[in-house]
Each structure stands twice: as structure tokens, then as C-alpha cells.
Short mmCIF file of C-alpha atoms and ligand atoms in Angstrom, two decimals:
data_model
loop_
_atom_site.label_atom_id
_atom_site.label_comp_id
_atom_site.label_asym_id
_atom_site.label_seq_id
_atom_site.Cartn_x
_atom_site.Cartn_y
_atom_site.Cartn_z
CA MET R 752 8.12 -16.79 -19.70
CA SER R 753 5.50 -14.00 -20.87
CA LYS R 754 4.54 -13.32 -17.44
CA LYS R 755 4.83 -9.49 -16.21
CA VAL R 756 4.74 -7.46 -13.60
CA LYS R 757 0.95 -5.83 -14.43
CA SER R 758 -0.17 -2.18 -13.77
CA PRO R 759 -3.04 -1.65 -11.59
CA ARG R 760 -6.33 -0.52 -13.98
CA PHE R 761 -6.35 3.32 -13.52
CA ALA R 762 -8.00 5.23 -15.86
CA ALA R 763 -5.08 6.48 -18.95
CA ALA R 764 -4.93 10.06 -20.56
CA SER R 765 -2.98 10.75 -22.69
CA PHE R 766 -0.14 13.45 -22.27
CA ALA R 767 0.53 16.82 -24.26
CA VAL R 768 3.70 17.26 -25.22
CA ALA R 769 3.59 21.39 -25.61
CA GLY R 770 2.06 20.81 -22.02
CA LEU R 771 4.68 18.77 -20.35
CA ALA R 772 7.53 21.79 -22.44
CA LEU R 773 5.05 24.80 -20.28
CA SER R 774 4.51 22.58 -17.66
CA CYS R 775 8.55 22.22 -16.57
CA PHE R 776 8.72 25.40 -17.28
CA THR R 777 6.62 26.29 -14.38
CA ALA R 778 8.02 23.50 -12.35
CA PHE R 779 11.37 24.32 -12.45
CA THR R 780 10.46 28.62 -10.99
CA THR R 781 8.36 26.92 -8.16
CA LEU R 782 11.22 24.59 -7.25
CA SER R 783 14.45 27.54 -7.44
CA ALA R 784 11.68 30.22 -5.63
CA GLN R 785 11.05 28.01 -2.62
CA ALA R 786 15.12 27.27 -2.53
CA ALA R 787 15.31 29.66 1.32
CA GLU R 788 13.62 27.03 3.54
CA PRO R 789 14.87 25.07 5.84
CA LYS R 790 16.81 21.99 4.63
CA GLU R 791 14.53 18.80 6.07
CA LEU R 792 12.00 17.49 5.55
CA PHE R 793 9.07 15.16 8.43
CA PHE R 794 8.24 12.46 6.15
CA TYR R 795 5.26 9.69 7.32
CA ASN R 796 4.56 6.92 5.46
CA TRP R 797 3.80 2.91 6.04
CA THR R 798 6.36 0.92 8.46
CA ASP R 799 9.20 -0.73 6.32
CA TYR R 800 8.04 1.28 2.89
CA TYR R 801 10.92 2.89 2.53
CA PRO R 802 14.22 2.29 2.11
CA VAL R 803 17.01 3.92 4.94
CA ASP R 804 19.99 4.28 2.69
CA LEU R 805 18.01 5.90 -0.12
CA LEU R 806 16.87 8.11 2.21
CA ALA R 807 20.28 8.55 2.67
CA LYS R 808 21.32 9.30 -1.09
CA PHE R 809 18.63 11.53 -1.41
CA GLU R 810 19.93 13.39 1.81
CA LYS R 811 23.34 13.77 -0.20
CA GLU R 812 21.55 15.28 -3.61
CA THR R 813 19.74 17.72 -1.81
CA GLY R 814 21.43 19.15 1.51
CA ILE R 815 17.83 18.19 3.57
CA LYS R 816 17.97 16.68 6.04
CA VAL R 817 14.72 13.96 6.21
CA THR R 818 12.95 12.60 9.31
CA MET R 819 10.98 9.60 8.46
CA ASP R 820 8.28 8.24 10.53
CA GLY R 821 5.50 5.14 10.36
CA TYR R 822 2.11 4.20 10.83
CA ASP R 823 -0.06 1.03 9.66
CA SER R 824 -3.51 1.67 8.61
CA ASN R 825 -4.66 5.07 6.36
CA GLU R 826 -7.23 4.96 9.34
CA THR R 827 -4.24 6.23 11.36
CA LEU R 828 -2.87 8.32 8.94
CA LEU R 829 -6.21 9.85 8.54
CA ALA R 830 -7.45 11.44 11.96
CA LYS R 831 -4.20 12.32 12.70
CA LEU R 832 -4.68 14.72 9.85
CA GLN R 833 -8.24 15.37 10.74
CA ALA R 834 -7.12 16.31 14.06
CA GLY R 835 -5.02 18.69 13.41
CA GLY R 836 -1.52 20.10 14.46
CA ALA R 837 0.29 16.77 12.51
CA ALA R 838 3.48 18.73 11.12
CA TYR R 839 4.33 16.75 8.29
CA ASP R 840 5.81 17.60 4.73
CA VAL R 841 5.27 14.34 2.96
CA ILE R 842 2.75 11.43 3.29
CA VAL R 843 1.47 8.21 1.77
CA PRO R 844 -2.17 7.23 1.44
CA SER R 845 -3.55 4.73 -0.15
CA GLN R 846 -6.30 6.05 -2.96
CA SER R 847 -9.02 4.26 -0.91
CA ILE R 848 -8.74 7.39 1.30
CA MET R 849 -7.75 10.22 -1.75
CA ARG R 850 -11.06 11.82 -2.03
CA THR R 851 -11.96 11.87 1.63
CA LEU R 852 -8.58 13.87 1.88
CA ILE R 853 -8.97 16.14 -0.56
CA ASN R 854 -12.70 17.25 -0.37
CA GLN R 855 -11.35 17.98 3.77
CA ASP R 856 -9.19 20.07 2.24
CA LEU R 857 -6.59 18.55 3.85
CA LEU R 858 -4.20 18.25 0.53
CA LEU R 859 -2.07 20.93 -0.55
CA GLU R 860 -2.16 21.83 -4.65
CA ILE R 861 1.22 20.42 -5.69
CA ASP R 862 0.30 19.91 -9.53
CA ALA R 863 2.56 16.74 -9.86
CA SER R 864 1.67 16.89 -13.14
CA THR R 865 4.28 19.74 -13.34
CA LEU R 866 7.17 18.28 -11.90
CA PRO R 867 10.23 17.77 -14.06
CA ASN R 868 10.46 13.72 -13.37
CA PHE R 869 6.68 12.82 -14.31
CA GLN R 870 7.23 12.27 -17.62
CA TYR R 871 8.71 8.55 -16.19
CA VAL R 872 4.88 7.90 -14.69
CA LYS R 873 3.81 5.12 -15.77
CA PRO R 874 0.45 6.17 -18.53
CA ALA R 875 -1.53 4.15 -16.24
CA PHE R 876 -0.84 6.08 -13.66
CA ARG R 877 -1.28 9.77 -14.35
CA ASP R 878 -4.64 10.50 -14.17
CA PRO R 879 -6.22 8.42 -12.15
CA GLY R 880 -10.02 9.22 -11.36
CA PHE R 881 -9.11 9.22 -7.99
CA ASP R 882 -6.62 12.42 -8.47
CA PRO R 883 -7.47 13.20 -12.01
CA GLY R 884 -4.72 15.88 -13.75
CA ARG R 885 -2.38 14.65 -10.84
CA LYS R 886 -3.18 17.96 -9.37
CA PHE R 887 -2.37 16.67 -5.53
CA SER R 888 -0.61 13.18 -5.78
CA ALA R 889 2.21 11.02 -7.92
CA PRO R 890 2.20 7.51 -7.97
CA TYR R 891 4.43 6.02 -4.87
CA LEU R 892 3.96 2.26 -4.80
CA TRP R 893 1.16 -0.86 -5.28
CA GLY R 894 0.88 -4.53 -4.27
CA THR R 895 -1.64 -6.41 -2.84
CA THR R 896 -3.01 -8.36 0.63
CA GLY R 897 -3.34 -11.63 -0.23
CA PHE R 898 -1.78 -14.23 2.69
CA SER R 899 1.10 -16.15 3.39
CA TYR R 900 2.00 -19.39 4.54
CA ASP R 901 5.32 -21.97 5.32
CA SER R 902 4.38 -24.72 2.67
CA ALA R 903 6.85 -26.69 4.57
CA ARG R 904 4.42 -27.18 7.32
CA VAL R 905 0.76 -27.15 6.58
CA PRO R 906 -0.11 -30.68 6.25
CA GLY R 907 0.08 -31.44 2.51
CA GLY R 908 1.98 -29.15 1.74
CA LYS R 909 -0.05 -26.91 0.38
CA LEU R 910 -3.39 -24.73 1.39
CA ASP R 911 -6.46 -24.02 -0.67
CA GLU R 912 -7.07 -20.52 -2.22
CA SER R 913 -9.00 -19.55 -0.51
CA TRP R 914 -9.44 -17.53 2.80
CA LYS R 915 -11.54 -20.13 4.81
CA GLU R 916 -7.46 -21.30 5.20
CA PHE R 917 -7.15 -17.68 6.62
CA PHE R 918 -10.51 -17.35 7.77
CA GLU R 919 -11.77 -20.93 9.75
CA PRO R 920 -8.05 -21.65 10.13
CA ARG R 921 -7.53 -26.19 10.09
CA LYS R 922 -7.22 -28.30 13.14
CA GLU R 923 -3.16 -27.99 12.41
CA LEU R 924 -3.18 -24.52 11.75
CA GLN R 925 -5.31 -22.94 15.25
CA GLY R 926 -3.02 -20.56 17.21
CA GLN R 927 -0.10 -20.13 14.52
CA LEU R 928 -1.03 -18.07 12.94
CA ALA R 929 -1.40 -13.47 12.64
CA ALA R 930 -3.94 -11.51 10.75
CA LEU R 931 -2.27 -7.55 10.21
CA ASP R 932 -3.73 -5.07 12.41
CA THR R 933 -4.90 -2.68 9.59
CA SER R 934 -8.23 -2.54 10.50
CA SER R 935 -9.63 -2.05 6.51
CA SER R 936 -7.47 -4.67 5.25
CA VAL R 937 -9.25 -7.23 7.86
CA ILE R 938 -12.80 -6.23 6.73
CA ASN R 939 -11.54 -6.32 3.41
CA ALA R 940 -10.60 -9.55 3.56
CA ALA R 941 -13.92 -11.09 5.56
CA SER R 942 -15.67 -8.97 3.01
CA HIS R 943 -14.69 -10.23 0.31
CA TYR R 944 -14.71 -14.16 1.95
CA LEU R 945 -18.46 -12.97 2.70
CA ASN R 946 -19.29 -11.89 -1.13
CA VAL R 947 -20.17 -8.58 0.98
CA ASP R 948 -19.76 -5.08 -0.16
CA GLU R 949 -15.89 -4.10 1.41
CA CYS R 950 -17.84 -0.39 1.73
CA SER R 951 -21.98 -2.36 2.70
CA GLU R 952 -23.55 0.39 5.10
CA ASN R 953 -25.63 -2.55 6.04
CA PRO R 954 -26.19 -3.07 10.02
CA GLN R 955 -26.60 -7.32 9.24
CA ASP R 956 -23.49 -7.18 6.93
CA ALA R 957 -21.68 -5.72 9.60
CA LYS R 958 -22.97 -8.22 11.86
CA ARG R 959 -21.69 -11.87 9.65
CA ILE R 960 -17.81 -10.36 9.23
CA LEU R 961 -18.27 -9.64 13.58
CA GLU R 962 -19.46 -12.78 13.33
CA LEU R 963 -16.66 -14.55 11.03
CA LEU R 964 -13.91 -12.20 13.36
CA GLN R 965 -14.85 -13.05 16.20
CA LYS R 966 -14.55 -16.59 15.76
CA GLN R 967 -11.45 -16.45 14.27
CA LYS R 968 -9.76 -14.44 17.00
CA PRO R 969 -9.06 -17.23 19.22
CA PHE R 970 -6.95 -18.75 16.84
CA LEU R 971 -5.10 -15.79 15.86
CA LYS R 972 -1.81 -15.66 18.16
CA MET R 973 -1.70 -11.63 17.35
CA TYR R 974 -3.21 -9.18 14.95
CA SER R 975 -0.12 -7.10 13.87
CA SER R 976 1.23 -4.82 11.21
CA ASP R 977 4.89 -4.66 12.39
CA ASN R 978 7.20 -7.22 11.41
CA THR R 979 5.31 -8.85 8.71
CA VAL R 980 8.25 -9.55 6.45
CA ASP R 981 10.63 -11.89 9.90
CA ARG R 982 7.24 -13.00 11.18
CA MET R 983 7.32 -15.31 9.00
CA ALA R 984 10.43 -16.46 7.95
CA SER R 985 11.70 -16.78 11.42
CA GLY R 986 9.25 -19.41 12.13
CA GLU R 987 6.74 -17.22 14.78
CA VAL R 988 3.85 -18.00 12.99
CA ILE R 989 3.08 -20.89 9.85
CA MET R 990 0.53 -18.61 8.22
CA MET R 991 -0.41 -14.42 8.08
CA GLN R 992 -2.58 -11.85 6.32
CA ASN R 993 -0.09 -9.85 4.24
CA TRP R 994 1.65 -8.09 1.65
CA ASN R 995 2.83 -9.00 -1.19
CA GLY R 996 6.12 -7.59 -0.62
CA SER R 997 6.20 -8.63 2.74
CA THR R 998 5.72 -11.67 1.40
CA ALA R 999 8.55 -12.28 -1.62
CA ARG R 1000 10.61 -10.73 1.01
CA ALA R 1001 10.69 -12.97 3.68
CA THR R 1002 10.39 -15.78 0.69
CA LEU R 1003 14.26 -15.07 0.29
CA GLN R 1004 15.31 -15.75 3.93
CA LYS R 1005 12.25 -19.11 3.21
CA SER R 1006 11.46 -20.35 -0.05
CA THR R 1007 9.30 -23.08 1.17
CA ILE R 1008 6.93 -19.73 1.63
CA LYS R 1009 4.16 -19.46 -0.80
CA TYR R 1010 1.27 -16.64 -1.42
CA VAL R 1011 -1.89 -16.85 -1.79
CA TYR R 1012 -4.20 -14.82 -4.12
CA PRO R 1013 -7.27 -15.94 -2.95
CA LYS R 1014 -9.99 -17.06 -5.07
CA GLU R 1015 -13.07 -15.26 -3.92
CA GLY R 1016 -11.34 -11.63 -4.01
CA LEU R 1017 -8.29 -9.45 -2.69
CA ALA R 1018 -7.02 -5.89 -2.16
CA MET R 1019 -5.04 -3.87 -4.47
CA PHE R 1020 -3.96 -0.58 -3.37
CA GLN R 1021 -2.37 2.83 -4.84
CA ASP R 1022 0.02 3.92 -2.98
CA ASN R 1023 0.64 8.27 -3.52
CA PHE R 1024 3.09 10.60 -2.64
CA ALA R 1025 1.07 13.71 -1.37
CA VAL R 1026 1.54 16.96 1.31
CA PRO R 1027 -0.40 17.51 4.02
CA LYS R 1028 -2.11 21.36 3.90
CA SER R 1029 -0.56 22.30 7.29
CA ALA R 1030 3.38 20.69 5.31
CA PRO R 1031 5.76 22.85 7.11
CA HIS R 1032 8.41 22.63 4.70
CA PRO R 1033 6.23 22.29 1.21
CA GLY R 1034 8.98 23.24 -1.79
CA ASN R 1035 11.48 20.30 -0.71
CA ALA R 1036 7.91 18.39 -0.02
CA LYS R 1037 7.95 19.02 -4.07
CA ILE R 1038 11.51 18.12 -4.80
CA PHE R 1039 11.51 14.80 -2.78
CA ILE R 1040 8.30 14.22 -4.81
CA ASP R 1041 9.75 14.68 -7.99
CA TRP R 1042 13.27 13.14 -6.86
CA MET R 1043 11.06 10.16 -5.83
CA MET R 1044 10.01 10.29 -9.62
CA LYS R 1045 13.29 9.29 -11.47
CA PRO R 1046 13.61 6.18 -12.41
CA GLU R 1047 16.55 4.59 -10.69
CA ASN R 1048 14.86 6.33 -7.12
CA ALA R 1049 11.65 4.16 -7.44
CA ALA R 1050 13.89 1.43 -8.88
CA ALA R 1051 16.25 1.35 -5.22
CA VAL R 1052 12.71 1.23 -3.46
CA SER R 1053 11.28 -2.13 -5.17
CA ASN R 1054 14.51 -4.04 -5.69
CA ALA R 1055 14.58 -3.26 -1.60
CA ILE R 1056 11.38 -3.56 -0.15
CA ALA R 1057 9.37 -5.67 -2.93
CA TYR R 1058 6.27 -3.61 -4.39
CA ALA R 1059 5.96 -2.41 -7.79
CA ASN R 1060 5.71 1.17 -8.52
CA GLY R 1061 4.02 3.97 -10.91
CA ILE R 1062 7.40 4.92 -12.71
CA GLN R 1063 9.62 3.29 -16.21
CA SER R 1064 11.68 1.47 -14.58
CA ASP R 1065 10.31 -2.20 -14.74
CA LYS R 1066 14.39 -2.97 -16.58
CA LEU R 1067 15.67 -2.21 -13.73
CA ILE R 1068 13.83 -3.93 -11.41
CA ASP R 1069 16.27 -6.99 -9.90
CA ALA R 1070 15.11 -10.50 -11.69
CA LYS R 1071 15.13 -12.42 -8.10
CA TRP R 1072 11.43 -10.44 -7.78
CA ARG R 1073 11.25 -10.97 -11.01
CA VAL R 1074 10.18 -14.50 -11.29
CA MET R 1075 8.67 -14.40 -8.02
CA ASP R 1076 4.81 -15.08 -7.68
CA ALA R 1077 3.90 -12.48 -4.87
CA ILE R 1078 5.00 -10.07 -6.85
CA ASN R 1079 5.05 -11.15 -11.00
CA MET R 1080 1.33 -11.87 -10.59
CA PRO R 1081 0.23 -15.29 -12.20
CA ASP R 1082 -1.79 -13.74 -15.76
CA GLU R 1083 -4.70 -16.36 -14.15
CA PHE R 1084 -4.99 -14.06 -10.73
CA ALA R 1085 -5.36 -10.73 -12.49
CA SER R 1086 -9.44 -11.27 -12.13
CA ARG R 1087 -9.25 -11.27 -8.00
CA LEU R 1088 -7.44 -8.16 -7.51
CA ARG R 1089 -10.62 -5.88 -6.24
CA PRO R 1090 -8.94 -2.27 -6.07
CA GLU R 1091 -9.85 -0.75 -2.32
CA LYS R 1092 -12.24 1.23 -2.77
CA GLU R 1093 -13.54 4.63 -1.40
CA CYS R 1094 -16.26 3.80 1.47
CA SER R 1095 -18.55 6.03 1.99
CA ASN R 1096 -18.46 8.11 6.29
CA LYS R 1097 -21.61 5.45 6.79
CA ALA R 1098 -19.30 2.24 5.82
CA ARG R 1099 -16.56 3.68 7.63
CA GLU R 1100 -18.40 4.36 11.04
CA LEU R 1101 -19.90 1.05 10.61
CA GLN R 1102 -17.06 -0.93 10.09
CA ASP R 1103 -15.09 1.33 12.74
CA ARG R 1104 -17.74 -0.03 15.00
CA ILE R 1105 -16.14 -3.91 14.06
CA TRP R 1106 -13.56 -3.31 14.76
CA ALA R 1107 -13.16 -1.30 18.76
CA LYS R 1108 -16.47 -4.19 19.04
CA LEU R 1109 -13.05 -6.83 17.86
CA LYS R 1110 -10.36 -5.89 19.67
CA GLY R 1111 -12.51 -4.44 22.52
C1 N2P N 1655 4.28 -2.69 4.84
C2 N2P N 1655 2.24 -1.24 3.67
C3 N2P N 1655 2.37 -1.77 2.67
C4 N2P N 1655 1.24 -0.74 2.24
N1 N2P N 1655 4.51 -2.43 5.25
C5 N2P N 1655 -0.01 -0.66 2.46
N2 N2P N 1655 -0.94 -0.03 1.46
#
């Protein structure tokens, strides 16, 4: 009864009321000044991370037509932007690549806190360490990356709350599991299991991670970050590394599916809207980002795809999610959450090498 959807503990900031009134005025003039842009928007987002019917609502209300394209990792997003030439208006980076995007001058300053609907942002999401003052981003969804399994198909109906079940699977489950095809998610989980820093620059740590993953690989049916709801719900696999939202949706179709918060720790991500410097329609991007901070629109996303958002919209969230452990994390698991960190270039290169060797 006392369980609640938790907000990640990002640094909170107090909000000056006088500043807010001024900000709204600035935002209004900025938004109207850009009315001359063609009414289109290119949205580059994580796969299966935005309900299509909500896009239709946005198009109807604003007349701006949205084209949405998908990716499965921050690595892919970063590489696309670094390569240049990508024409996206709104992107969805996690906190773990925000500083890199800002430092490499890849983001447009949007001053999200001056947009009218910023008033609805939860205090814990207003002034995060990765983007002080929300100059470059607005909050979208947050969640965790654990693993899920079908309790009807495992021996004894229960697995331990440990990454051991996933990385060193029991005989009965070998060949019946999948890992995400998102290098940082796989490496983060392996690091947590081995108790090494996920941003380690030490080649010895990298070696241990690679060995663990190489030993696990023959037991995997696949690496895939697509179709994460249906793969579990259809029974194609018995266990898989999974995001909490995908698991929750699968659980609606098959109630025996469980989500595990491994005792060794699991990644917590906070995803954000941002606008690349190269965006062809920055004005439309701001209109979209502002529209998404309206509680009813943020809640529509959470209700459709089952991730918590950073907007004051808890009252609008469907009861069915509020009773599900994957979304409504039991209190005792809070200490297991590991907010995704921003790794150094050296650590990232090491991770790229692990991944290339594993997949090669
Ligand atoms: C779900 C995407 C989860 C986003 N398809 C993780 N940052």
C-alpha cells in the first residue's frame, strides 16, 4: 500500500517564481518567432519507446508532421551525431551520454526551463548534474535494466535474485535466453555481477568481463534489443535481459512473467529530450518538447509503454501499472539501483573492444 513510483535521486533545485513568469514570456516569444519553419519534425528515439497514436494527437493539435526513426543504444545515437549529416530534430539520449554530447558541442541550447510546461517537471528532474539548469534537455522517461523470466517454465517456479541466473544459466534454461544487443547494457550488467566499476579503464577488468560474456554466449538464443515485449510474452525465450517497461507490458499478456532486480545491482537510466545542433526544425523541436511536458501527454506515454516519466502526472497513471513490481519498485530494492554513469573515452574504447571481440 505504501509503495510508490520512485523518482531517481538527481539533484533537485528550488524554482524561483519570479523567474518562471519571465521565462514563460521568453518562451512564448521564442516559440512564435519560429512559426515560419516547415511543419515537420524528425524524431530519433529508442525503438518502441513512444506510442504512435500520441504522435497522431500531436500532429492534430499542432499541424506538425512527425517522422520517427528508432535506435537501440546510446552508442548508436552518439556515433550518428558524431558522424555529422544526421538531420534529426529531437533525440532521446540517456544521462550517460549527456555530458559528452554537450562537451562535443553537438546539442543546441534549448533552455528547457523557460518553456511554459516546464512548471510540471518533478523537482528531482529540474536541475540534474548532467545538465545543470536544463539548458540542453528536458526529462522523458526513466527505468531500469534487469532481467525477466517466465516463472511457469523454470524449475521450482522461482529464480534467485542474482545476475548469476542470467550469466551462468541453469542447465534447463541454457539455449532459452536472450541478452540485449546494447553493448553498454550488457557490459553494465556483467560489471555489476563481477563487482567491477562499469566505467573501468583497467584492461584486467575488461578481460574478466569478456570471459564471462564469452562463456555465456553459447547459451544465448540471441542478442536483440527489438521485440522485447513479445519475445517474452510469446514464450520464444524463458529468460531475457530486459527493461522494466517491456517486462511490465509482457506481464499483461502472461501473468507468470517476473522481473528481477538483481542483488548485485542493476542499471537505472534517465532518458531526455534534446535537440542536435544540426536540427533542421529547432522551433518545432521546442514545441514538441514543451508539449511532452504537459502531464496528460507524459502520462499517455507512461500508460502506453509502461515507464515512469519525469513530469508531475502520477495521478494520471493507470492503476494496472501501480501494482506491478517492474514499474512500482518494491522499497527494499532501491539500494540496488545504479544510475548509469558517464564513462571516460578510455573506458568506452575498452567497452567497444570487449563488444567487438564478443560479437566478432
Ligand atoms: C525500450 C527502450 C528503453 C530505453 N525499447 C533505455 N534507455
